[in-house]
């Protein structure tokens, strides 16, 4: 009897333990289901409060991919009715536009701009700056995953490529001064009066290093490579504009310090970032190329035929290496020609069967050949072109409509010739011709 009672008690105890375990599992499941939801709702409320907390809204310099593109400043002013006022320096249109946004909850909390506004210009796959980004656009996003706050900044990661983006509190001046970013762009590109050559110079407090520097406006991207033998450091960076200078990403690291904010000096056209302990980085102009090449030798007497061509209706017209002065001179030629006529190409032939000459072709009129002789400046690593004849006639003067542009090829200081590292759609190598005494530079293909 006692044994039966013992079995009953044991059975009851086991049953109670099982029921308790089931209840505990149920509680755990409920806790597992409810905790993430509560957490996400808390984050949603936290983000909503933050977006509405700044009197003048928020500012973000959006580097969609700092390996190929620069930064685009966006200003946001959020309202509790789900609308947002937005402006950007993507292009010359810096006006403010109204659209809608939402704070969405999925696997995480995200800020999504749900109706079209300026931010969508960066995510439109049909809107791309260079052929390499065809069908990819500017690699931007309009949905940003919320990752918290730090030092008064809101931290997001982009949904498309998981890049960090920070919103900082905007000021009234940010909205007023946004158009000045596009004025600064002109200084980054460089005016016609500035030299064509630039360098990046770093100083870690004890040692100075120099790098060439080239900027492409359409992508807001700069390449910078060391010119020193045995020192292979490079700085390739996206550039964003500010009213007082530029911000770069990735930062230029010098002496263990990361320098990203550069201030513009209008007196000499330089941009300077200053650290501590004598650390600095300066982007500045130089009167001649940092690295001189022997590429001009293709055209010297006694060499095989060399043929270089610039064409108005092909990819050379869009080359980032063409200077503003070169474009201005093309416009002068067209303005001086009768209606229906325009310049079509400028080709340079070296050691052709009929000599060395600059070959100008046109729409609506016959071609012209400016025959020249070439002298070498071996020390300066450049060539000097001297007038010989027009179309073989030594008594004919330079046509008036070509005089302005042709004088740069006849620069008494000479012409630098350089093989560029980039290509212009086709596989043909790209060469530039640069006046030694002026900011005149023409891009060509080497066709022979």
GROMACS .gro file of C-alpha atoms in nm:
model
  448
    1UNK     CA    1   0.000   0.000   0.000
    2UNK     CA    2   0.276   0.230   0.091
    3UNK     CA    3   0.447   0.144  -0.236
    4UNK     CA    4   0.131   0.233  -0.434
    5UNK     CA    5   0.108   0.565  -0.255
    6UNK     CA    6   0.474   0.630  -0.331
    7UNK     CA    7   0.413   0.565  -0.701
    8UNK     CA    8   0.117   0.804  -0.693
    9UNK     CA    9   0.328   1.075  -0.537
   10UNK     CA   10   0.607   1.020  -0.786
   11UNK     CA   11   0.366   1.031  -1.078
   12UNK     CA   12   0.210   1.354  -0.944
   13UNK     CA   13   0.553   1.510  -0.898
   14UNK     CA   14   0.657   1.421  -1.254
   15UNK     CA   15   0.330   1.560  -1.389
   16UNK     CA   16   0.379   1.886  -1.200
   17UNK     CA   17   0.737   1.916  -1.330
   18UNK     CA   18   0.619   1.863  -1.688
   19UNK     CA   19   0.343   2.119  -1.654
   20UNK     CA   20   0.587   2.367  -1.501
   21UNK     CA   21   0.834   2.309  -1.784
   22UNK     CA   22   0.561   2.368  -2.041
   23UNK     CA   23   0.463   2.690  -1.871
   24UNK     CA   24   0.826   2.802  -1.859
   25UNK     CA   25   0.867   2.727  -2.231
   26UNK     CA   26   0.553   2.925  -2.308
   27UNK     CA   27   0.683   3.219  -2.105
   28UNK     CA   28   1.019   3.200  -2.283
   29UNK     CA   29   0.849   3.195  -2.622
   30UNK     CA   30   0.639   3.494  -2.527
   31UNK     CA   31   0.949   3.672  -2.400
   32UNK     CA   32   1.135   3.588  -2.723
   33UNK     CA   33   0.848   3.721  -2.935
   34UNK     CA   34   0.775   4.031  -2.734
   35UNK     CA   35   1.127   4.159  -2.657
   36UNK     CA   36   1.238   4.232  -3.016
   37UNK     CA   37   0.903   4.398  -3.089
   38UNK     CA   38   0.929   4.615  -2.782
   39UNK     CA   39   1.288   4.696  -2.865
   40UNK     CA   40   1.206   4.790  -3.225
   41UNK     CA   41   0.913   5.004  -3.116
   42UNK     CA   42   1.140   5.178  -2.869
   43UNK     CA   43   1.396   5.245  -3.143
   44UNK     CA   44   1.123   5.372  -3.372
   45UNK     CA   45   1.008   5.619  -3.107
   46UNK     CA   46   1.369   5.714  -3.034
   47UNK     CA   47   1.443   5.785  -3.402
   48UNK     CA   48   1.119   5.976  -3.449
   49UNK     CA   49   1.197   6.199  -3.150
   50UNK     CA   50   1.550   6.258  -3.277
   51UNK     CA   51   1.443   6.354  -3.630
   52UNK     CA   52   1.199   6.610  -3.490
   53UNK     CA   53   1.433   6.743  -3.221
   54UNK     CA   54   1.663   6.966  -3.429
   55UNK     CA   55   1.530   7.318  -3.489
   56UNK     CA   56   1.690   7.349  -3.833
   57UNK     CA   57   1.680   6.983  -3.923
   58UNK     CA   58   1.973   6.766  -4.019
   59UNK     CA   59   2.266   6.766  -4.260
   60UNK     CA   60   2.436   6.466  -4.423
   61UNK     CA   61   2.728   6.459  -4.665
   62UNK     CA   62   2.644   6.137  -4.846
   63UNK     CA   63   2.941   5.950  -4.995
   64UNK     CA   64   2.756   5.669  -5.171
   65UNK     CA   65   3.082   5.490  -5.262
   66UNK     CA   66   3.405   5.672  -5.183
   67UNK     CA   67   3.606   5.445  -5.412
   68UNK     CA   68   3.452   5.599  -5.724
   69UNK     CA   69   3.231   5.893  -5.622
   70UNK     CA   70   3.239   6.204  -5.407
   71UNK     CA   71   3.000   6.340  -5.147
   72UNK     CA   72   2.664   6.512  -5.190
   73UNK     CA   73   2.534   6.739  -4.916
   74UNK     CA   74   2.167   6.694  -4.823
   75UNK     CA   75   1.961   6.899  -4.579
   76UNK     CA   76   1.647   6.759  -4.415
   77UNK     CA   77   1.379   6.921  -4.198
   78UNK     CA   78   1.132   6.659  -4.072
   79UNK     CA   79   0.774   6.726  -3.959
   80UNK     CA   80   0.549   6.510  -3.741
   81UNK     CA   81   0.293   6.481  -4.023
   82UNK     CA   82   0.533   6.254  -4.216
   83UNK     CA   83   0.665   6.519  -4.453
   84UNK     CA   84   1.022   6.637  -4.501
   85UNK     CA   85   1.171   6.952  -4.655
   86UNK     CA   86   1.484   6.863  -4.848
   87UNK     CA   87   1.762   7.041  -5.040
   88UNK     CA   88   2.093   6.920  -5.185
   89UNK     CA   89   2.399   7.031  -5.380
   90UNK     CA   90   2.369   6.744  -5.629
   91UNK     CA   91   2.346   7.007  -5.904
   92UNK     CA   92   2.277   7.377  -5.943
   93UNK     CA   93   1.919   7.333  -5.818
   94UNK     CA   94   1.963   7.393  -5.444
   95UNK     CA   95   1.600   7.487  -5.381
   96UNK     CA   96   1.401   7.314  -5.107
   97UNK     CA   97   1.141   7.052  -5.197
   98UNK     CA   98   0.872   6.879  -4.990
   99UNK     CA   99   0.809   6.505  -4.991
  100UNK     CA  100   0.714   6.223  -4.755
  101UNK     CA  101   0.910   5.993  -4.529
  102UNK     CA  102   0.833   5.701  -4.299
  103UNK     CA  103   1.000   5.527  -4.009
  104UNK     CA  104   0.952   5.163  -4.095
  105UNK     CA  105   0.988   4.856  -3.875
  106UNK     CA  106   1.105   4.528  -4.021
  107UNK     CA  107   1.400   4.324  -3.904
  108UNK     CA  108   1.533   4.664  -3.796
  109UNK     CA  109   1.415   5.024  -3.783
  110UNK     CA  110   1.475   5.232  -4.094
  111UNK     CA  111   1.420   5.584  -4.224
  112UNK     CA  112   1.272   5.564  -4.573
  113UNK     CA  113   1.206   5.854  -4.808
  114UNK     CA  114   0.886   5.721  -4.959
  115UNK     CA  115   0.814   5.983  -5.226
  116UNK     CA  116   1.057   6.128  -5.476
  117UNK     CA  117   1.291   6.406  -5.369
  118UNK     CA  118   1.653   6.512  -5.410
  119UNK     CA  119   1.793   6.202  -5.236
  120UNK     CA  120   1.645   5.984  -5.511
  121UNK     CA  121   1.877   6.142  -5.770
  122UNK     CA  122   2.151   5.926  -5.622
  123UNK     CA  123   1.954   5.601  -5.645
  124UNK     CA  124   1.811   5.636  -5.997
  125UNK     CA  125   1.985   5.370  -6.207
  126UNK     CA  126   1.909   5.564  -6.525
  127UNK     CA  127   2.097   5.867  -6.394
  128UNK     CA  128   2.469   5.784  -6.406
  129UNK     CA  129   2.777   6.009  -6.433
  130UNK     CA  130   3.014   5.783  -6.632
  131UNK     CA  131   2.973   5.479  -6.861
  132UNK     CA  132   3.120   5.248  -6.593
  133UNK     CA  133   2.816   5.326  -6.376
  134UNK     CA  134   2.560   5.262  -6.648
  135UNK     CA  135   2.245   5.109  -6.497
  136UNK     CA  136   2.392   5.167  -6.149
  137UNK     CA  137   2.341   5.541  -6.117
  138UNK     CA  138   2.523   5.713  -5.833
  139UNK     CA  139   2.506   5.401  -5.615
  140UNK     CA  140   2.286   5.579  -5.365
  141UNK     CA  141   1.997   5.475  -5.144
  142UNK     CA  142   1.675   5.620  -5.004
  143UNK     CA  143   1.634   5.374  -4.714
  144UNK     CA  144   1.866   5.406  -4.416
  145UNK     CA  145   1.888   5.156  -4.130
  146UNK     CA  146   1.895   5.312  -3.784
  147UNK     CA  147   2.199   5.227  -3.569
  148UNK     CA  148   2.163   5.466  -3.277
  149UNK     CA  149   2.300   5.806  -3.177
  150UNK     CA  150   2.643   5.934  -3.077
  151UNK     CA  151   2.754   6.281  -2.971
  152UNK     CA  152   2.431   6.433  -3.098
  153UNK     CA  153   2.458   6.262  -3.436
  154UNK     CA  154   2.216   6.005  -3.579
  155UNK     CA  155   2.392   5.699  -3.715
  156UNK     CA  156   2.253   5.508  -4.013
  157UNK     CA  157   2.377   5.239  -4.247
  158UNK     CA  158   2.262   5.234  -4.607
  159UNK     CA  159   2.033   4.950  -4.706
  160UNK     CA  160   2.202   4.905  -5.043
  161UNK     CA  161   2.567   4.859  -4.948
  162UNK     CA  162   2.583   4.885  -4.567
  163UNK     CA  163   2.784   5.209  -4.561
  164UNK     CA  164   2.768   5.434  -4.258
  165UNK     CA  165   2.591   5.768  -4.296
  166UNK     CA  166   2.568   6.025  -4.017
  167UNK     CA  167   2.312   6.300  -3.976
  168UNK     CA  168   2.448   6.603  -3.790
  169UNK     CA  169   2.233   6.889  -3.667
  170UNK     CA  170   2.192   7.154  -3.936
  171UNK     CA  171   2.204   7.526  -3.874
  172UNK     CA  172   2.013   7.812  -4.031
  173UNK     CA  173   2.336   7.901  -4.215
  174UNK     CA  174   2.353   7.553  -4.370
  175UNK     CA  175   2.026   7.620  -4.554
  176UNK     CA  176   2.125   7.973  -4.653
  177UNK     CA  177   2.477   7.883  -4.764
  178UNK     CA  178   2.404   7.561  -4.955
  179UNK     CA  179   2.438   7.734  -5.298
  180UNK     CA  180   2.793   7.830  -5.200
  181UNK     CA  181   2.889   7.462  -5.226
  182UNK     CA  182   2.846   7.489  -5.601
  183UNK     CA  183   3.057   7.805  -5.606
  184UNK     CA  184   3.326   7.608  -5.425
  185UNK     CA  185   3.302   7.341  -5.696
  186UNK     CA  186   3.441   7.597  -5.941
  187UNK     CA  187   3.744   7.644  -5.717
  188UNK     CA  188   3.800   7.269  -5.698
  189UNK     CA  189   3.781   7.242  -6.076
  190UNK     CA  190   4.005   7.548  -6.114
  191UNK     CA  191   3.954   7.860  -6.323
  192UNK     CA  192   4.103   7.926  -6.663
  193UNK     CA  193   4.364   8.152  -6.505
  194UNK     CA  194   4.499   7.880  -6.273
  195UNK     CA  195   4.780   7.642  -6.371
  196UNK     CA  196   4.671   7.299  -6.493
  197UNK     CA  197   4.896   7.101  -6.265
  198UNK     CA  198   4.827   7.024  -5.902
  199UNK     CA  199   4.989   6.831  -5.623
  200UNK     CA  200   4.897   6.700  -5.283
  201UNK     CA  201   5.170   6.772  -5.030
  202UNK     CA  202   5.166   6.602  -4.689
  203UNK     CA  203   5.376   6.691  -4.385
  204UNK     CA  204   5.387   6.455  -4.085
  205UNK     CA  205   5.580   6.710  -3.879
  206UNK     CA  206   5.920   6.596  -3.998
  207UNK     CA  207   5.890   6.467  -4.355
  208UNK     CA  208   5.721   6.613  -4.662
  209UNK     CA  209   5.582   6.388  -4.937
  210UNK     CA  210   5.443   6.495  -5.274
  211UNK     CA  211   5.173   6.335  -5.485
  212UNK     CA  212   5.021   6.424  -5.818
  213UNK     CA  213   4.657   6.528  -5.796
  214UNK     CA  214   4.384   6.503  -6.056
  215UNK     CA  215   4.016   6.579  -6.004
  216UNK     CA  216   3.716   6.466  -6.209
  217UNK     CA  217   3.421   6.699  -6.163
  218UNK     CA  218   3.149   6.469  -6.297
  219UNK     CA  219   3.220   6.207  -6.029
  220UNK     CA  220   3.360   6.445  -5.764
  221UNK     CA  221   3.654   6.209  -5.731
  222UNK     CA  222   4.030   6.268  -5.708
  223UNK     CA  223   4.330   6.045  -5.769
  224UNK     CA  224   4.662   6.118  -5.605
  225UNK     CA  225   4.977   5.907  -5.641
  226UNK     CA  226   5.325   5.949  -5.501
  227UNK     CA  227   5.582   6.094  -5.739
  228UNK     CA  228   5.873   5.969  -5.528
  229UNK     CA  229   6.069   5.664  -5.632
  230UNK     CA  230   6.026   5.380  -5.385
  231UNK     CA  231   5.732   5.546  -5.209
  232UNK     CA  232   5.416   5.384  -5.341
  233UNK     CA  233   5.151   5.554  -5.124
  234UNK     CA  234   4.831   5.670  -5.298
  235UNK     CA  235   4.536   5.878  -5.184
  236UNK     CA  236   4.221   5.827  -5.388
  237UNK     CA  237   3.929   6.016  -5.240
  238UNK     CA  238   3.576   6.130  -5.291
  239UNK     CA  239   3.527   6.504  -5.251
  240UNK     CA  240   3.231   6.691  -5.107
  241UNK     CA  241   3.190   7.067  -5.122
  242UNK     CA  242   3.137   7.307  -4.834
  243UNK     CA  243   3.099   7.688  -4.834
  244UNK     CA  244   3.458   7.723  -4.710
  245UNK     CA  245   3.637   7.432  -4.876
  246UNK     CA  246   3.602   7.059  -4.922
  247UNK     CA  247   3.556   6.743  -4.716
  248UNK     CA  248   3.723   6.424  -4.838
  249UNK     CA  249   3.650   6.055  -4.785
  250UNK     CA  250   3.847   5.848  -4.707
  251UNK     CA  251   4.040   6.094  -4.494
  252UNK     CA  252   4.403   6.165  -4.581
  253UNK     CA  253   4.602   5.991  -4.309
  254UNK     CA  254   4.924   6.171  -4.218
  255UNK     CA  255   5.139   6.097  -3.915
  256UNK     CA  256   4.865   5.882  -3.764
  257UNK     CA  257   4.609   6.163  -3.796
  258UNK     CA  258   4.308   6.158  -4.027
  259UNK     CA  259   4.256   6.484  -4.215
  260UNK     CA  260   3.925   6.528  -4.393
  261UNK     CA  261   3.833   6.900  -4.379
  262UNK     CA  262   4.024   7.127  -4.618
  263UNK     CA  263   3.991   7.506  -4.615
  264UNK     CA  264   4.015   7.705  -4.939
  265UNK     CA  265   4.257   7.996  -4.988
  266UNK     CA  266   4.146   8.213  -5.279
  267UNK     CA  267   4.483   8.393  -5.300
  268UNK     CA  268   4.663   8.088  -5.438
  269UNK     CA  269   4.379   7.841  -5.498
  270UNK     CA  270   4.504   7.595  -5.235
  271UNK     CA  271   4.308   7.372  -4.997
  272UNK     CA  272   4.467   7.301  -4.658
  273UNK     CA  273   4.384   7.054  -4.381
  274UNK     CA  274   4.571   7.107  -4.055
  275UNK     CA  275   4.628   6.858  -3.777
  276UNK     CA  276   4.838   6.887  -3.463
  277UNK     CA  277   5.214   6.880  -3.413
  278UNK     CA  278   5.291   7.021  -3.757
  279UNK     CA  279   5.080   6.765  -3.944
  280UNK     CA  280   4.912   6.900  -4.258
  281UNK     CA  281   4.795   6.819  -4.609
  282UNK     CA  282   4.777   7.079  -4.886
  283UNK     CA  283   4.632   7.057  -5.236
  284UNK     CA  284   4.800   7.328  -5.443
  285UNK     CA  285   4.898   7.435  -5.791
  286UNK     CA  286   5.232   7.395  -5.962
  287UNK     CA  287   5.353   7.557  -6.283
  288UNK     CA  288   5.468   7.236  -6.454
  289UNK     CA  289   5.395   6.864  -6.443
  290UNK     CA  290   5.530   6.688  -6.136
  291UNK     CA  291   5.649   6.399  -6.349
  292UNK     CA  292   5.795   6.478  -6.690
  293UNK     CA  293   5.770   6.208  -6.954
  294UNK     CA  294   5.941   6.132  -7.284
  295UNK     CA  295   5.608   6.082  -7.459
  296UNK     CA  296   5.671   6.384  -7.682
  297UNK     CA  297   5.947   6.187  -7.855
  298UNK     CA  298   5.688   6.008  -8.072
  299UNK     CA  299   5.668   6.327  -8.278
  300UNK     CA  300   6.037   6.410  -8.313
  301UNK     CA  301   6.194   6.395  -8.661
  302UNK     CA  302   6.312   6.053  -8.768
  303UNK     CA  303   6.045   5.860  -8.577
  304UNK     CA  304   5.773   5.644  -8.740
  305UNK     CA  305   5.435   5.795  -8.825
  306UNK     CA  306   5.245   5.909  -8.517
  307UNK     CA  307   4.879   6.014  -8.532
  308UNK     CA  308   4.684   6.172  -8.247
  309UNK     CA  309   4.320   6.281  -8.273
  310UNK     CA  310   4.066   6.489  -8.081
  311UNK     CA  311   3.707   6.465  -8.210
  312UNK     CA  312   3.416   6.690  -8.116
  313UNK     CA  313   3.152   6.424  -8.181
  314UNK     CA  314   3.322   6.143  -7.988
  315UNK     CA  315   3.443   6.059  -7.639
  316UNK     CA  316   3.749   6.286  -7.642
  317UNK     CA  317   3.520   6.589  -7.609
  318UNK     CA  318   3.409   6.465  -7.265
  319UNK     CA  319   3.755   6.384  -7.130
  320UNK     CA  320   3.817   6.514  -6.777
  321UNK     CA  321   4.167   6.607  -6.887
  322UNK     CA  322   4.048   6.876  -7.130
  323UNK     CA  323   4.099   7.218  -6.976
  324UNK     CA  324   3.841   7.493  -6.946
  325UNK     CA  325   4.057   7.712  -7.165
  326UNK     CA  326   4.057   7.449  -7.439
  327UNK     CA  327   3.677   7.434  -7.437
  328UNK     CA  328   3.661   7.815  -7.445
  329UNK     CA  329   3.888   7.823  -7.748
  330UNK     CA  330   3.671   7.570  -7.932
  331UNK     CA  331   3.374   7.799  -7.873
  332UNK     CA  332   3.571   8.094  -8.009
  333UNK     CA  333   3.643   7.904  -8.330
  334UNK     CA  334   3.277   7.819  -8.378
  335UNK     CA  335   3.169   8.174  -8.300
  336UNK     CA  336   3.405   8.309  -8.565
  337UNK     CA  337   3.287   8.071  -8.837
  338UNK     CA  338   2.986   8.144  -9.062
  339UNK     CA  339   2.651   7.992  -8.970
  340UNK     CA  340   2.636   7.620  -9.044
  341UNK     CA  341   3.009   7.569  -8.997
  342UNK     CA  342   3.191   7.436  -8.691
  343UNK     CA  343   3.513   7.267  -8.591
  344UNK     CA  344   3.498   6.886  -8.603
  345UNK     CA  345   3.844   6.762  -8.506
  346UNK     CA  346   4.202   6.858  -8.429
  347UNK     CA  347   4.452   6.593  -8.531
  348UNK     CA  348   4.828   6.594  -8.500
  349UNK     CA  349   5.040   6.397  -8.745
  350UNK     CA  350   5.409   6.342  -8.683
  351UNK     CA  351   5.644   6.229  -8.961
  352UNK     CA  352   5.367   6.178  -9.217
  353UNK     CA  353   5.472   6.131  -9.578
  354UNK     CA  354   5.385   6.498  -9.638
  355UNK     CA  355   5.543   6.619  -9.316
  356UNK     CA  356   5.441   6.702  -8.960
  357UNK     CA  357   5.122   6.905  -8.925
  358UNK     CA  358   4.814   6.995  -8.723
  359UNK     CA  359   4.506   6.888  -8.917
  360UNK     CA  360   4.188   7.088  -8.851
  361UNK     CA  361   3.862   6.949  -8.990
  362UNK     CA  362   3.523   7.119  -8.995
  363UNK     CA  363   3.155   7.070  -9.054
  364UNK     CA  364   3.052   7.271  -9.359
  365UNK     CA  365   3.398   7.357  -9.495
  366UNK     CA  366   3.723   7.199  -9.607
  367UNK     CA  367   4.007   7.088  -9.380
  368UNK     CA  368   4.319   7.289  -9.310
  369UNK     CA  369   4.674   7.167  -9.250
  370UNK     CA  370   4.914   7.370  -9.040
  371UNK     CA  371   5.256   7.234  -9.132
  372UNK     CA  372   5.515   7.273  -8.857
  373UNK     CA  373   5.868   7.182  -8.760
  374UNK     CA  374   5.945   7.030  -8.422
  375UNK     CA  375   6.237   7.108  -8.193
  376UNK     CA  376   6.317   6.913  -7.879
  377UNK     CA  377   6.365   7.065  -7.535
  378UNK     CA  378   6.539   6.763  -7.384
  379UNK     CA  379   6.596   6.925  -7.046
  380UNK     CA  380   6.235   7.039  -7.011
  381UNK     CA  381   6.106   6.714  -7.169
  382UNK     CA  382   5.879   6.890  -7.416
  383UNK     CA  383   5.858   6.977  -7.782
  384UNK     CA  384   5.840   7.317  -7.949
  385UNK     CA  385   5.629   7.352  -8.264
  386UNK     CA  386   5.721   7.622  -8.515
  387UNK     CA  387   5.516   7.749  -8.807
  388UNK     CA  388   5.611   7.630  -9.154
  389UNK     CA  389   5.307   7.674  -9.381
  390UNK     CA  390   4.932   7.645  -9.422
  391UNK     CA  391   4.836   7.371  -9.668
  392UNK     CA  392   5.192   7.387  -9.801
  393UNK     CA  393   5.170   7.760  -9.885
  394UNK     CA  394   5.435   7.953  -9.689
  395UNK     CA  395   5.286   8.292  -9.780
  396UNK     CA  396   4.939   8.232  -9.634
  397UNK     CA  397   4.870   8.377  -9.290
  398UNK     CA  398   4.695   8.187  -9.013
  399UNK     CA  399   4.318   8.197  -9.077
  400UNK     CA  400   4.161   8.452  -8.843
  401UNK     CA  401   3.906   8.207  -8.701
  402UNK     CA  402   4.185   7.966  -8.598
  403UNK     CA  403   4.439   8.219  -8.473
  404UNK     CA  404   4.330   8.214  -8.112
  405UNK     CA  405   4.339   7.836  -8.062
  406UNK     CA  406   4.635   7.768  -8.289
  407UNK     CA  407   4.866   7.996  -8.091
  408UNK     CA  408   4.864   7.752  -7.798
  409UNK     CA  409   5.010   7.478  -8.015
  410UNK     CA  410   5.276   7.726  -8.123
  411UNK     CA  411   5.362   7.812  -7.761
  412UNK     CA  412   5.730   7.924  -7.764
  413UNK     CA  413   5.769   7.763  -7.420
  414UNK     CA  414   5.672   7.431  -7.573
  415UNK     CA  415   5.415   7.152  -7.539
  416UNK     CA  416   5.409   6.870  -7.286
  417UNK     CA  417   5.284   6.532  -7.411
  418UNK     CA  418   5.165   6.267  -7.167
  419UNK     CA  419   5.024   5.916  -7.195
  420UNK     CA  420   4.728   5.903  -6.954
  421UNK     CA  421   4.636   5.600  -6.746
  422UNK     CA  422   4.264   5.618  -6.831
  423UNK     CA  423   4.076   5.519  -7.145
  424UNK     CA  424   3.788   5.689  -7.324
  425UNK     CA  425   3.551   5.401  -7.403
  426UNK     CA  426   3.774   5.255  -7.676
  427UNK     CA  427   4.099   5.068  -7.615
  428UNK     CA  428   4.311   5.330  -7.791
  429UNK     CA  429   4.567   5.490  -7.558
  430UNK     CA  430   4.488   5.845  -7.445
  431UNK     CA  431   4.744   6.126  -7.472
  432UNK     CA  432   4.720   6.488  -7.364
  433UNK     CA  433   4.888   6.792  -7.519
  434UNK     CA  434   4.948   7.076  -7.273
  435UNK     CA  435   5.080   7.425  -7.332
  436UNK     CA  436   5.386   7.489  -7.113
  437UNK     CA  437   5.294   7.852  -7.041
  438UNK     CA  438   4.913   7.845  -7.014
  439UNK     CA  439   4.628   7.625  -6.882
  440UNK     CA  440   4.552   7.486  -7.229
  441UNK     CA  441   4.521   7.107  -7.254
  442UNK     CA  442   4.368   6.887  -7.523
  443UNK     CA  443   4.289   6.515  -7.496
  444UNK     CA  444   4.353   6.284  -7.791
  445UNK     CA  445   4.360   5.921  -7.883
  446UNK     CA  446   4.687   5.785  -8.020
  447UNK     CA  447   4.559   5.628  -8.338
  448UNK     CA  448   4.893   5.532  -8.495
   0.00000   0.00000   0.00000
